[in-house]
PDB file of C-alpha atoms and ligand atoms in Angstrom:
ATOM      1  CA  UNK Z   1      16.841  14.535  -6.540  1.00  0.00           C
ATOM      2  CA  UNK Z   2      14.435  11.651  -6.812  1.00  0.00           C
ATOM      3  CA  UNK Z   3      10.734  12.002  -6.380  1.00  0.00           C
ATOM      4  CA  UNK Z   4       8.227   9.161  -4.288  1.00  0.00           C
ATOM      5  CA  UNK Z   5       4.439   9.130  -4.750  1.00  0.00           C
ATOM      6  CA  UNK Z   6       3.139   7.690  -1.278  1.00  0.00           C
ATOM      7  CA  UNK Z   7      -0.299   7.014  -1.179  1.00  0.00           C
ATOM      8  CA  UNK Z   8      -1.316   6.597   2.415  1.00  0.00           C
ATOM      9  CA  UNK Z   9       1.261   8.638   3.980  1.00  0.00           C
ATOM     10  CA  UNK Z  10      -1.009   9.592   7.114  1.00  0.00           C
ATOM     11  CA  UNK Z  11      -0.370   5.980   9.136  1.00  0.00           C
ATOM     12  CA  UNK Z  12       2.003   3.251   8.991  1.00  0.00           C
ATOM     13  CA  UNK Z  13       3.972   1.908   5.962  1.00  0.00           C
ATOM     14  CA  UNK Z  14       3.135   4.945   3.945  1.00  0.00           C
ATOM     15  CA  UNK Z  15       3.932   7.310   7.002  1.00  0.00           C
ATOM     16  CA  UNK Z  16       7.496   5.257   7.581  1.00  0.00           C
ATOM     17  CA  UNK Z  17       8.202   5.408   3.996  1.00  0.00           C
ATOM     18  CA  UNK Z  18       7.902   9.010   3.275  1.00  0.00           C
ATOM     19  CA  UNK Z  19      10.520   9.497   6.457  1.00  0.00           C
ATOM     20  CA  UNK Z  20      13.260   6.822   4.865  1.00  0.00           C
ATOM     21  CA  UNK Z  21      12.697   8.187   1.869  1.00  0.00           C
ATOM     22  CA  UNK Z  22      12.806  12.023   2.498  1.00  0.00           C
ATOM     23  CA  UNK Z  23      15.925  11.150   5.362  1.00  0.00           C
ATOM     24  CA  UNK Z  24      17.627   9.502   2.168  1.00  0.00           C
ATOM     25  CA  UNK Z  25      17.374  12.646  -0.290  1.00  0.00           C
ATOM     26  CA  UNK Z  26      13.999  11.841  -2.281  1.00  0.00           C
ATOM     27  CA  UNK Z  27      11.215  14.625  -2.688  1.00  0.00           C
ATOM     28  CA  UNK Z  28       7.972  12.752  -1.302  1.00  0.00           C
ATOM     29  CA  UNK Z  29       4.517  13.611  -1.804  1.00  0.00           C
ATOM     30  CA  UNK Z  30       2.559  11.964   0.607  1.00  0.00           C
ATOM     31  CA  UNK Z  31      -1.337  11.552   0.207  1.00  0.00           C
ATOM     32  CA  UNK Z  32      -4.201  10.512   2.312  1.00  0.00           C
ATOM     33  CA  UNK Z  33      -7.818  11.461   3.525  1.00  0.00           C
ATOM     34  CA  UNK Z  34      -6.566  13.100   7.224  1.00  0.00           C
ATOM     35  CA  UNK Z  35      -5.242  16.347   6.174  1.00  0.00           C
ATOM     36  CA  UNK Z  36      -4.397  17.098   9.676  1.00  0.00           C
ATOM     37  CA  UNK Z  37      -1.736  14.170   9.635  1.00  0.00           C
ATOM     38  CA  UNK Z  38      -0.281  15.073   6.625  1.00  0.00           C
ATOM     39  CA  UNK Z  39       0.064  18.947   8.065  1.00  0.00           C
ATOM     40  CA  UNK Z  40       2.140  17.862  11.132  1.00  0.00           C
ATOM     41  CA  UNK Z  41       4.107  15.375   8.451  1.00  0.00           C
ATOM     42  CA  UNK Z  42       5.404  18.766   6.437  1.00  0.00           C
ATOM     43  CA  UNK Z  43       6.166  20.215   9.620  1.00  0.00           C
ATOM     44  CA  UNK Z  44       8.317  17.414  10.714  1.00  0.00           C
ATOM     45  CA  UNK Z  45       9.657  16.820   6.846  1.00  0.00           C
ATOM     46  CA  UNK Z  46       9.880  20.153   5.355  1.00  0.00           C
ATOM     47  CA  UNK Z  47       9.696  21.278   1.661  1.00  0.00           C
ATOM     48  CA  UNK Z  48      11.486  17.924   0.557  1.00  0.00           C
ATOM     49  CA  UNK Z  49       7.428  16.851   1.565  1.00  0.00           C
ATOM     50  CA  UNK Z  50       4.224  17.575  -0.157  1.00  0.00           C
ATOM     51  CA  UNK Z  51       0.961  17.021   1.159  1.00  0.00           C
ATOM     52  CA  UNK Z  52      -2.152  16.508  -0.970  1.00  0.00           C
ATOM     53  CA  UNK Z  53      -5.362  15.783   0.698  1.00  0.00           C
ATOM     54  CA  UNK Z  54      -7.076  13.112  -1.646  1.00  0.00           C
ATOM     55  CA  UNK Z  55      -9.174  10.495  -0.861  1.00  0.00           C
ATOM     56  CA  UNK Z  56      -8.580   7.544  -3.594  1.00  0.00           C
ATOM     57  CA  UNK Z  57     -12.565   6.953  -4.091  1.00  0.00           C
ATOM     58  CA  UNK Z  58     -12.509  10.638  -5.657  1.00  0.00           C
ATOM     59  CA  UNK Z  59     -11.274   9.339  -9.467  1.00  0.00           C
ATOM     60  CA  UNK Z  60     -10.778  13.490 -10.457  1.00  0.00           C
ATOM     61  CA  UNK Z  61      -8.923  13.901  -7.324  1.00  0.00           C
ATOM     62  CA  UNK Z  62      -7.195  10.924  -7.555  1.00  0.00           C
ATOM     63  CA  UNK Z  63      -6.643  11.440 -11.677  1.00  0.00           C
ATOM     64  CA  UNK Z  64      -4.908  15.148 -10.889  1.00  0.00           C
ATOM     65  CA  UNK Z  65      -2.130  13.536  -9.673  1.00  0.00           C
ATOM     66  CA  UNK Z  66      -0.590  13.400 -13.176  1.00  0.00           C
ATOM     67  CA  UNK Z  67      -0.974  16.668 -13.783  1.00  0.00           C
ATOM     68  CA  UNK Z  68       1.136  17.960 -10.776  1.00  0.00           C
ATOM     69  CA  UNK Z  69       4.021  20.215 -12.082  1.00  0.00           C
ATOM     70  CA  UNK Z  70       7.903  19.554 -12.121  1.00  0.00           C
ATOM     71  CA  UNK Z  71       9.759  18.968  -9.907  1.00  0.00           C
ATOM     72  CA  UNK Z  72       7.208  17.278  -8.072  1.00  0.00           C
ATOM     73  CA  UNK Z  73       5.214  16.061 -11.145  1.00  0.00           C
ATOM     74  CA  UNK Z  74       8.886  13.873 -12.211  1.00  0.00           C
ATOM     75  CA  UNK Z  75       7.567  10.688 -10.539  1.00  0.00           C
ATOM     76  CA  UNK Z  76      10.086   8.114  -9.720  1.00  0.00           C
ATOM     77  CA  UNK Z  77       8.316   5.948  -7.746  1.00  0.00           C
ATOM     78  CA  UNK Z  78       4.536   5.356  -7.368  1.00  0.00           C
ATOM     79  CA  UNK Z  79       4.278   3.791  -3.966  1.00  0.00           C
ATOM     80  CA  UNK Z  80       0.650   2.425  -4.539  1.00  0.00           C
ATOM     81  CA  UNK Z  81       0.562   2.111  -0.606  1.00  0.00           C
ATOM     82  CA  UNK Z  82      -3.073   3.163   0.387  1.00  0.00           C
ATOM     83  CA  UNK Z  83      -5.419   0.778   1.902  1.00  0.00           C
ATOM     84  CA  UNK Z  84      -7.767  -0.946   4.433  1.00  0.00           C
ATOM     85  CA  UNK Z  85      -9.686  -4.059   4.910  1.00  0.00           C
ATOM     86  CA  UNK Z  86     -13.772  -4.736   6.118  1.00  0.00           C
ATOM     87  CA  UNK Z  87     -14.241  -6.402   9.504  1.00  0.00           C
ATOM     88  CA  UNK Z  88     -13.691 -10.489   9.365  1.00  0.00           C
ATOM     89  CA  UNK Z  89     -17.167 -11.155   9.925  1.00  0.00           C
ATOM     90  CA  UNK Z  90     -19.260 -13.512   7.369  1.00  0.00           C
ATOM     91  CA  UNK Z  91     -19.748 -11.177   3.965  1.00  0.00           C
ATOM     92  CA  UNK Z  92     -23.738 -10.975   4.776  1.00  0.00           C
ATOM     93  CA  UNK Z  93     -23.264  -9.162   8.241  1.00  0.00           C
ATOM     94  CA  UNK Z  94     -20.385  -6.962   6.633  1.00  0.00           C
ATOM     95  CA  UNK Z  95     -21.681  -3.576   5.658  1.00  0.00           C
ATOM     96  CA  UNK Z  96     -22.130  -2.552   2.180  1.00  0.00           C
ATOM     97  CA  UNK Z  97     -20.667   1.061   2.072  1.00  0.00           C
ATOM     98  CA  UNK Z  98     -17.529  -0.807   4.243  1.00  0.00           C
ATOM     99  CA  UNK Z  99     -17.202  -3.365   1.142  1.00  0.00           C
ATOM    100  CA  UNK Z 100     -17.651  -0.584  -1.453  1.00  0.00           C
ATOM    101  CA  UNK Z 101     -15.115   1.615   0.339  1.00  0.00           C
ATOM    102  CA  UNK Z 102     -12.082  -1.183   0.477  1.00  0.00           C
ATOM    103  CA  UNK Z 103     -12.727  -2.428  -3.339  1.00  0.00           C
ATOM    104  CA  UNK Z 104     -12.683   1.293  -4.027  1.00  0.00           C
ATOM    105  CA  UNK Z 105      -9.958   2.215  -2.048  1.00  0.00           C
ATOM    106  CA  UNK Z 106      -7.500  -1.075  -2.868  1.00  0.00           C
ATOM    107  CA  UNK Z 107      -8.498  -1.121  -6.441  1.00  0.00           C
ATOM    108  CA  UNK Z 108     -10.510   1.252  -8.300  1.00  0.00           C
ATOM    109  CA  UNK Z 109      -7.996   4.194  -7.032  1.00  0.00           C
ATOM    110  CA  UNK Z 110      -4.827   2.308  -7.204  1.00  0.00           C
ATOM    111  CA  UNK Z 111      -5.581   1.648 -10.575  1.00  0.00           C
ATOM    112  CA  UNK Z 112      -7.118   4.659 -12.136  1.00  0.00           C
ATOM    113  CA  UNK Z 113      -3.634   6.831 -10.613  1.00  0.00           C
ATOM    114  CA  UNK Z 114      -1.174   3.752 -11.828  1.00  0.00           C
ATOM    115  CA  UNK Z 115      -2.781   4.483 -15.219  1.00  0.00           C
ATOM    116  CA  UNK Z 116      -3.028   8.539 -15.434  1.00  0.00           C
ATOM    117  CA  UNK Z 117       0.869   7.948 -13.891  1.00  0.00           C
ATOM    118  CA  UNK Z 118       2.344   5.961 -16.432  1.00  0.00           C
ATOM    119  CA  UNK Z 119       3.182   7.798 -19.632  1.00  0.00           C
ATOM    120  CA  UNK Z 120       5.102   9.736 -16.775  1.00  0.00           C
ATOM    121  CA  UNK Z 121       6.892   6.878 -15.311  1.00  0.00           C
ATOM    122  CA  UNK Z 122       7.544   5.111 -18.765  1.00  0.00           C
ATOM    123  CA  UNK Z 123       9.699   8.689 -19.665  1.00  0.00           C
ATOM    124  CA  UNK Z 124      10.987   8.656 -16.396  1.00  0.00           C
ATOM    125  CA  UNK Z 125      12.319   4.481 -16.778  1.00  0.00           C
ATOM    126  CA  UNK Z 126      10.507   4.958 -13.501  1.00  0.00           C
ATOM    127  CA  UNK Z 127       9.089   2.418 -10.613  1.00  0.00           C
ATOM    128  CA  UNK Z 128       6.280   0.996  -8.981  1.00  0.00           C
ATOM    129  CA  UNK Z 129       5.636  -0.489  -5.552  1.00  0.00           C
ATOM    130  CA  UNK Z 130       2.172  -2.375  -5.211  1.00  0.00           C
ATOM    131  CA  UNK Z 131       1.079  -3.645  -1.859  1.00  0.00           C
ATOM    132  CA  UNK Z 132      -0.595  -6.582  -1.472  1.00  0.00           C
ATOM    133  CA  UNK Z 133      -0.648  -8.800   1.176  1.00  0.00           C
ATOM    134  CA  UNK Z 134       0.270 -12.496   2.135  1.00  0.00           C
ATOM    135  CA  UNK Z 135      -4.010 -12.710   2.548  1.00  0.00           C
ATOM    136  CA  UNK Z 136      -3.409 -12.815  -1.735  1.00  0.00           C
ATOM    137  CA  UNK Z 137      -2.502 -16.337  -1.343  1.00  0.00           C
ATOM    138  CA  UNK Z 138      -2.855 -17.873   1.626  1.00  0.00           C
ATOM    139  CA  UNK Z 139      -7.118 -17.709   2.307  1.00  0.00           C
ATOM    140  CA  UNK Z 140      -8.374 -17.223   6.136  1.00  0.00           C
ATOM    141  CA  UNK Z 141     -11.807 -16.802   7.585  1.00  0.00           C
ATOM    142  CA  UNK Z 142     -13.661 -13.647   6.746  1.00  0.00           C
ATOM    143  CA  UNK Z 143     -11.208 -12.155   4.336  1.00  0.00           C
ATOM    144  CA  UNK Z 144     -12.994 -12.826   1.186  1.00  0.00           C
ATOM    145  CA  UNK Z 145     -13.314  -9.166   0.614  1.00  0.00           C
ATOM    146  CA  UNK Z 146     -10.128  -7.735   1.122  1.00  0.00           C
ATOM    147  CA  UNK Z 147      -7.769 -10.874   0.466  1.00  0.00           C
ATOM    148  CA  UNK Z 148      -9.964 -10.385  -2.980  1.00  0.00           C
ATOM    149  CA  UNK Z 149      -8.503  -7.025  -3.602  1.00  0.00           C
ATOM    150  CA  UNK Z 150      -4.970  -8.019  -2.820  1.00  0.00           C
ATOM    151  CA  UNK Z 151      -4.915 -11.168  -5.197  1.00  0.00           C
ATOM    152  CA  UNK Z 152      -6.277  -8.430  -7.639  1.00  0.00           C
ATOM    153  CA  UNK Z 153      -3.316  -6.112  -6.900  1.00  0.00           C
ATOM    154  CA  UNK Z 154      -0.999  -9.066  -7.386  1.00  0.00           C
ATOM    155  CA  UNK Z 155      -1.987  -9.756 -10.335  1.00  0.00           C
ATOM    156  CA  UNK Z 156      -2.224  -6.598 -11.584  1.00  0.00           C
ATOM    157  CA  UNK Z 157       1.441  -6.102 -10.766  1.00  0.00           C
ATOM    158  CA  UNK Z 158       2.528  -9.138 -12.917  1.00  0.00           C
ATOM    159  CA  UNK Z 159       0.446  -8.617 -16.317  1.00  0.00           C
ATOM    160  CA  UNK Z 160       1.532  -4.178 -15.546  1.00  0.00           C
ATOM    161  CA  UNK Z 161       4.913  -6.255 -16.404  1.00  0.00           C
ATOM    162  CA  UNK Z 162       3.964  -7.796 -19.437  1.00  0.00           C
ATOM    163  CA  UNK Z 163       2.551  -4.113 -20.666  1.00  0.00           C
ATOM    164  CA  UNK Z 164       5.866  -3.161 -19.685  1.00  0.00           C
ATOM    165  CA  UNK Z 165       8.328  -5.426 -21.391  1.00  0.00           C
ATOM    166  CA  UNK Z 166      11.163  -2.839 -23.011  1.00  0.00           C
ATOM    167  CA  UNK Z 167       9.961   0.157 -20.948  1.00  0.00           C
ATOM    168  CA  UNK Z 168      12.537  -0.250 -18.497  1.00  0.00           C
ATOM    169  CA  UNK Z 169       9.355   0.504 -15.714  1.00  0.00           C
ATOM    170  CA  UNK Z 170       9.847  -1.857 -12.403  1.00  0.00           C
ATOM    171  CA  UNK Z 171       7.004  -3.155 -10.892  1.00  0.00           C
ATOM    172  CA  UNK Z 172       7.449  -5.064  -7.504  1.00  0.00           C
ATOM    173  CA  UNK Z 173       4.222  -6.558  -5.594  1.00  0.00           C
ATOM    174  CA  UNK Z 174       4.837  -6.348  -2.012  1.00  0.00           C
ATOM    175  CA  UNK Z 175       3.084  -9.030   0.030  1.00  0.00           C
ATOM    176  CA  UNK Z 176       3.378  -8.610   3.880  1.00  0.00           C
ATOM    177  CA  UNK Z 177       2.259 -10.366   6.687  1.00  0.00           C
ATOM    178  CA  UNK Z 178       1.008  -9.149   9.875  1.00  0.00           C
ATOM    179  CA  UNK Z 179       2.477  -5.871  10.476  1.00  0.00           C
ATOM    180  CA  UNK Z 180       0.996  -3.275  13.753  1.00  0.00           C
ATOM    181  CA  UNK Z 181      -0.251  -0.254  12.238  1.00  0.00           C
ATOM    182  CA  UNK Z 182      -3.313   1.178  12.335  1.00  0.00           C
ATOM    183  CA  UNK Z 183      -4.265  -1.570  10.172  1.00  0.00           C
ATOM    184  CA  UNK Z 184      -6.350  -3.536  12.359  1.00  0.00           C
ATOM    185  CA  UNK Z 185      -7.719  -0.791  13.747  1.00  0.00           C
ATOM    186  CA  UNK Z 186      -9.305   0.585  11.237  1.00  0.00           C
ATOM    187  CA  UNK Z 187     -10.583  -3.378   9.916  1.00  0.00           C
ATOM    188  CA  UNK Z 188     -12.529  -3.420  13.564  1.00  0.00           C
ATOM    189  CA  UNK Z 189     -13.652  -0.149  13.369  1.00  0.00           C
ATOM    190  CA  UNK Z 190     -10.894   1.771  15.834  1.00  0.00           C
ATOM    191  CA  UNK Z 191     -10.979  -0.907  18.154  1.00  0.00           C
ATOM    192  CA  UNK Z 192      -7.548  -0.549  19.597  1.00  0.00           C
ATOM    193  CA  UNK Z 193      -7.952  -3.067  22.525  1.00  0.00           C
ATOM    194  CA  UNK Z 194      -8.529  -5.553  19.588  1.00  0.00           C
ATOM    195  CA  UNK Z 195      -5.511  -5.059  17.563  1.00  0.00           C
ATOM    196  CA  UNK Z 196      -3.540  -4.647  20.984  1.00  0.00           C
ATOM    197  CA  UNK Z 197      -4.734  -8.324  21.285  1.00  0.00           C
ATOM    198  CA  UNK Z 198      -3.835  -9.445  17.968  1.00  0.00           C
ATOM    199  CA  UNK Z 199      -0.096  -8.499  18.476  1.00  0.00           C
ATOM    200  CA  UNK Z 200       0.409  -8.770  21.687  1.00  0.00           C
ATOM    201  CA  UNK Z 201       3.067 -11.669  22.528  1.00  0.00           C
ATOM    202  CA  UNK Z 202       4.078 -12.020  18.410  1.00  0.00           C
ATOM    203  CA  UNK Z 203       6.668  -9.796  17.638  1.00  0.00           C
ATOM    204  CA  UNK Z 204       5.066  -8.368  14.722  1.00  0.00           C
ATOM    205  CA  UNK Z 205       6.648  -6.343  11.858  1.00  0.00           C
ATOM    206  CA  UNK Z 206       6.925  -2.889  11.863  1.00  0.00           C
ATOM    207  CA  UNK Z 207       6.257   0.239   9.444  1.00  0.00           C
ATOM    208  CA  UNK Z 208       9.901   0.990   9.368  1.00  0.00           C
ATOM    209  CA  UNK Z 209      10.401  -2.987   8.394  1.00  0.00           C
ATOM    210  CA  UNK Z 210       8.460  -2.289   5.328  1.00  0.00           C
ATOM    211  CA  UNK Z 211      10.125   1.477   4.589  1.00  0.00           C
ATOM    212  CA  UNK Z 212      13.551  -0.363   4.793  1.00  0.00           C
ATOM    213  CA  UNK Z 213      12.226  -3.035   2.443  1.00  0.00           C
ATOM    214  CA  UNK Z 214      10.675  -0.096  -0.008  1.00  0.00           C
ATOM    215  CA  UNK Z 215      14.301   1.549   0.221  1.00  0.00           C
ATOM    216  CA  UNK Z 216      16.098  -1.185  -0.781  1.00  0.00           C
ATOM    217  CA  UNK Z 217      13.852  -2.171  -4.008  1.00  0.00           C
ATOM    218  CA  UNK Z 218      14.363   1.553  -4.720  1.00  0.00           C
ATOM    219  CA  UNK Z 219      18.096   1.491  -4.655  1.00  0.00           C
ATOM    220  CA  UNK Z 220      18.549  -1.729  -6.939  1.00  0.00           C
ATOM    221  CA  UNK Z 221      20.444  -1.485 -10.056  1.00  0.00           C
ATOM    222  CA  UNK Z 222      18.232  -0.685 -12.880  1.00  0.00           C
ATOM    223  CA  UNK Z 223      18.391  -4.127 -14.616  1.00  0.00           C
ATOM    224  CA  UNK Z 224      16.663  -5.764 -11.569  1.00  0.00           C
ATOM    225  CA  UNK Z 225      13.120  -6.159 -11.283  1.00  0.00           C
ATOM    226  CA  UNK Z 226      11.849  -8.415  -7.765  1.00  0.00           C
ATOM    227  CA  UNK Z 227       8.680  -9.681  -9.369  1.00  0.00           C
ATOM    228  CA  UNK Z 228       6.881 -10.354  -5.783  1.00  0.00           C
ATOM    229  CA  UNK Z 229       8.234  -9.894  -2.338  1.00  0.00           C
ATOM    230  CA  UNK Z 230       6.891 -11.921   0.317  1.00  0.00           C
ATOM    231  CA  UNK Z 231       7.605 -11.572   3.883  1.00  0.00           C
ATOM    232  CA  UNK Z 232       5.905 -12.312   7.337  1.00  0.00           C
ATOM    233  CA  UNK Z 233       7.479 -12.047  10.874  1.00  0.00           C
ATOM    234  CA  UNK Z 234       9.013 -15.358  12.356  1.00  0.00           C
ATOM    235  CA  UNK Z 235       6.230 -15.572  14.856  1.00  0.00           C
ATOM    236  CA  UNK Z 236       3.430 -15.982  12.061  1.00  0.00           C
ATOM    237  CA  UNK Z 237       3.173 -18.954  10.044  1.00  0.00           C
ATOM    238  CA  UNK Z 238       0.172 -21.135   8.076  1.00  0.00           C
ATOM    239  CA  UNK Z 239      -2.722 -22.540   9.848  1.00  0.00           C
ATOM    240  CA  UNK Z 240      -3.241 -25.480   7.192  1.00  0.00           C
ATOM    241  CA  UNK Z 241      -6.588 -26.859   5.912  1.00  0.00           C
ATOM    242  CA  UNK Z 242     -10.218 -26.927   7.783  1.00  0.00           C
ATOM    243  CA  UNK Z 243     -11.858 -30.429   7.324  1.00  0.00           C
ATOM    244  CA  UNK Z 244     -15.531 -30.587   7.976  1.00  0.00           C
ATOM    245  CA  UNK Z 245     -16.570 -34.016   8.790  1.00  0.00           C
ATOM    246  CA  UNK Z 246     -19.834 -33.453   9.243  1.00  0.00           C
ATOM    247  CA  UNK Z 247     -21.446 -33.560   6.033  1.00  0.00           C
TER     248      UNK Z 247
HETATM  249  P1  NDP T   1      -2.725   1.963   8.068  1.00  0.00           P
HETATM  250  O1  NDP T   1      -4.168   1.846   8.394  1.00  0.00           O
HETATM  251  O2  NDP T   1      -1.776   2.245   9.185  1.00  0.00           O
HETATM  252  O3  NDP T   1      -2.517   3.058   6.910  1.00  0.00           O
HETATM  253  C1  NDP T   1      -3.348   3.041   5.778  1.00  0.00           C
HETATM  254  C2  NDP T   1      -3.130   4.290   4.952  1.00  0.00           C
HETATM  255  O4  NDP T   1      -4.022   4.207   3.818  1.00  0.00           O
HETATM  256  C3  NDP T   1      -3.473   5.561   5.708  1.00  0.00           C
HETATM  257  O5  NDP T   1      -2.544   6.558   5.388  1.00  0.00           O
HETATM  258  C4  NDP T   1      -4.844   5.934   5.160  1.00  0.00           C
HETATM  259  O6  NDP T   1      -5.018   7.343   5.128  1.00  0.00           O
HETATM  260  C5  NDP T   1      -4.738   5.419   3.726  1.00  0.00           C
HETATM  261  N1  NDP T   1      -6.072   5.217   3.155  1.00  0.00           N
HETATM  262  C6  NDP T   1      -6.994   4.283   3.476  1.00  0.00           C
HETATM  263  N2  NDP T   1      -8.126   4.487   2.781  1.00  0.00           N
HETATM  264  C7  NDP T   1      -7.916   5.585   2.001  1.00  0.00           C
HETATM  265  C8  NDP T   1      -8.703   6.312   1.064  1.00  0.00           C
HETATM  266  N3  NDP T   1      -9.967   5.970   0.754  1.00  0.00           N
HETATM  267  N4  NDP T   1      -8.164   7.396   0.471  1.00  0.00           N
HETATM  268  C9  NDP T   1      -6.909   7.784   0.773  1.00  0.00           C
HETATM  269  N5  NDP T   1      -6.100   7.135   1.620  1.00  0.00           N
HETATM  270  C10 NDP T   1      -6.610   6.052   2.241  1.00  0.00           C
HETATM  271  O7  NDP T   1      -2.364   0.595   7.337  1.00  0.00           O
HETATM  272  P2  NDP T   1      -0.958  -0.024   6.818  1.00  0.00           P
HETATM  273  O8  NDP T   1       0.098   0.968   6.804  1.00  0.00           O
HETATM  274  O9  NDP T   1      -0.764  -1.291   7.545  1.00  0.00           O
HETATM  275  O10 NDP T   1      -1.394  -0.439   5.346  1.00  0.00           O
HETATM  276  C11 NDP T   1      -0.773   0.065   4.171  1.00  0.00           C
HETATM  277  C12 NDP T   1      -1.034  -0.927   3.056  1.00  0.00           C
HETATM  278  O11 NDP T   1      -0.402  -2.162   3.373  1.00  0.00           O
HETATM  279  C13 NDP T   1      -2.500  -1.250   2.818  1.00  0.00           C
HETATM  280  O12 NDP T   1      -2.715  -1.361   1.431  1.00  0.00           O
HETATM  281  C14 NDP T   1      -2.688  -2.598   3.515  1.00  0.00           C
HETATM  282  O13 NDP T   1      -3.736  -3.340   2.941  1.00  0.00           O
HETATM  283  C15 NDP T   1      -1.341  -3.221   3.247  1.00  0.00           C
HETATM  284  N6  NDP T   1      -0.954  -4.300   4.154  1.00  0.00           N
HETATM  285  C16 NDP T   1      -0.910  -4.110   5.513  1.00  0.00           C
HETATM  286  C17 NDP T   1      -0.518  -5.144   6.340  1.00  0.00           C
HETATM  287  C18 NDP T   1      -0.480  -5.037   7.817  1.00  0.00           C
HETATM  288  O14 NDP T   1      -0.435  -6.083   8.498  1.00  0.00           O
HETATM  289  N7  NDP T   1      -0.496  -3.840   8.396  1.00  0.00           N
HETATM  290  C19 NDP T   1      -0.081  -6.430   5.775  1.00  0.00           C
HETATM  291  C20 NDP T   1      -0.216  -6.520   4.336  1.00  0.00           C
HETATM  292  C21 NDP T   1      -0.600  -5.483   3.571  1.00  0.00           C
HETATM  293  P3  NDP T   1      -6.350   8.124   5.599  1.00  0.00           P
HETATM  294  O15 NDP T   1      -7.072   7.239   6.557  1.00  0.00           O
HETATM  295  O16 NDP T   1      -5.825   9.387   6.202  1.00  0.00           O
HETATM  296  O17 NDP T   1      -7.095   8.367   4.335  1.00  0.00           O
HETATM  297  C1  8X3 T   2      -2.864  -7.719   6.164  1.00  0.00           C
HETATM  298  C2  8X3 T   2      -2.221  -8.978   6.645  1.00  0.00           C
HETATM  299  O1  8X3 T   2      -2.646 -11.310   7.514  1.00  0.00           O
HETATM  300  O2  8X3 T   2      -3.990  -9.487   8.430  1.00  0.00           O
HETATM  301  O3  8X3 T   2      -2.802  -7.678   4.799  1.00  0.00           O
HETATM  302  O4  8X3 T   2      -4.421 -10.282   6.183  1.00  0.00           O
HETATM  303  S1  8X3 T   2      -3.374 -10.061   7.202  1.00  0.00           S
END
């Protein structure tokens, strides 16, 4: 029996993935900051599911996570899944602690747990999942901030490679595009009218899109390794250049 690391599991992709994954055999622990969530997740999942209340701006909390016993301390696959973005308003109206919380959140904690994690995945021949975002390479207005963090979790997931090379690790960066969780949500701050608007009319992806796509990197034969996956739904496409013409 294979084990997952979700971080995130209380909404959306993380939440999806720890049902594909637990439905397909794995043990999954499943982390986030609403404990309450992650309760009515065992009940649904049962013991195949561990909750763990952390919140990834704690470091120690975050840090512990390698020292969790077998089975559930045999990490498979570190789904580095947990994050949010600051409103889209211009970066001097945006709230500090807001900032702080996403470069925290998207990079301090994914990378202090990827590197407590690693002597245990290197053992293991293990796996990583990193998610980005498509707002890692293609810029828009007021995501400075957070499309920041995701180029920085891109990148991260190419050079982990490099560290990698002979290890037999896996390390996939995972770049969606606009998927309805409680993503948008959260960026407005719980807003759902809002993010109603932004999806209405657009067929947008779906957790379960991005589970399915986590499942299937999983369950590639071990001399594969999908450097970067990029995907948006049909309805969303590039918005081109901005040309100011007036000085
Ligand atoms: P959701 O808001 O639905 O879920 C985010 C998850 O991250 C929740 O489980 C939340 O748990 C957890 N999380 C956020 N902050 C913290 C924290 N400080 N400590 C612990 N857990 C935290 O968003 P998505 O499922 O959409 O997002 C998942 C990932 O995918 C994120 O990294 C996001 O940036 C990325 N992404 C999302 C896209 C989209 O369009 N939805 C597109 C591209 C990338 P809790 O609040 O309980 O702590
Ligand atoms: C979230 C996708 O396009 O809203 O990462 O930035 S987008």
């Amino acid at each position: 029996m294979k084990t997952i690391l979700i971080t995130g599991a209380t909404a959306g992709f993380g939440e999806a993935a720890a049902r594909k994954f637990v439905a397909g055999g794995w043990r999954a622990i499943g982390t986030g900051r609403r404990g309450e969530r992650l309760k009515a997740l065992q009940e649904e999942l049962g013991d195949p599911f561990l909750p763990l209340e952390i919140d990834m701006r704690d470091r120690a909390a975050v840090e512990s996570l390698a020292d969790l016993s077998p089975p559930w301390g045999d990490v498979d696959l570190l789904l580095n899944n947990a994050g949010l973005a600051p409103p889209t308003d211009p970066l001097p109206e945006t709230d500090w602690e807001r900032i702080e919380t996403v470069i925290e959140t998207n990079i301090t904690g994914l990378v202090a747990l990827t590197r407590m994690l690693l002597p245990k995945l290197v053992e293991r021949k293990g796996q990583i999942i990193n998610l980005s975002s498509v707002a890692a390479t293609y810029p828009y207005k007021g995501g400075a901030v957070y499309a920041g963090t995701k180029a920085f979790v891109r990148q991260f997931s190419l050079d982990l490679r490099c560290d990698l090379a002979g290890s037999g690790v896996r390390v996939t960066s995972v770049e969606p595009g606009m998927a309805e969780t409680e993503f948008t949500i959260v960026r407005t701050g719980g807003d759902k009218e809002a993010s109603d608007k932004l999806y209405a009319g657009m067929d947008p992806m779906t957790p379960e899109d991005l589970a399915d796509l986590f499942w299937w990197l999983a369950n590639l034969p071990p001399h594969l390794n999908i450097n970067t996956v990029e995907l948006m739904p049909v309805s969303q496409s590039f918005a081109g250049f901005t040309i100011n013409r007036e000085g």
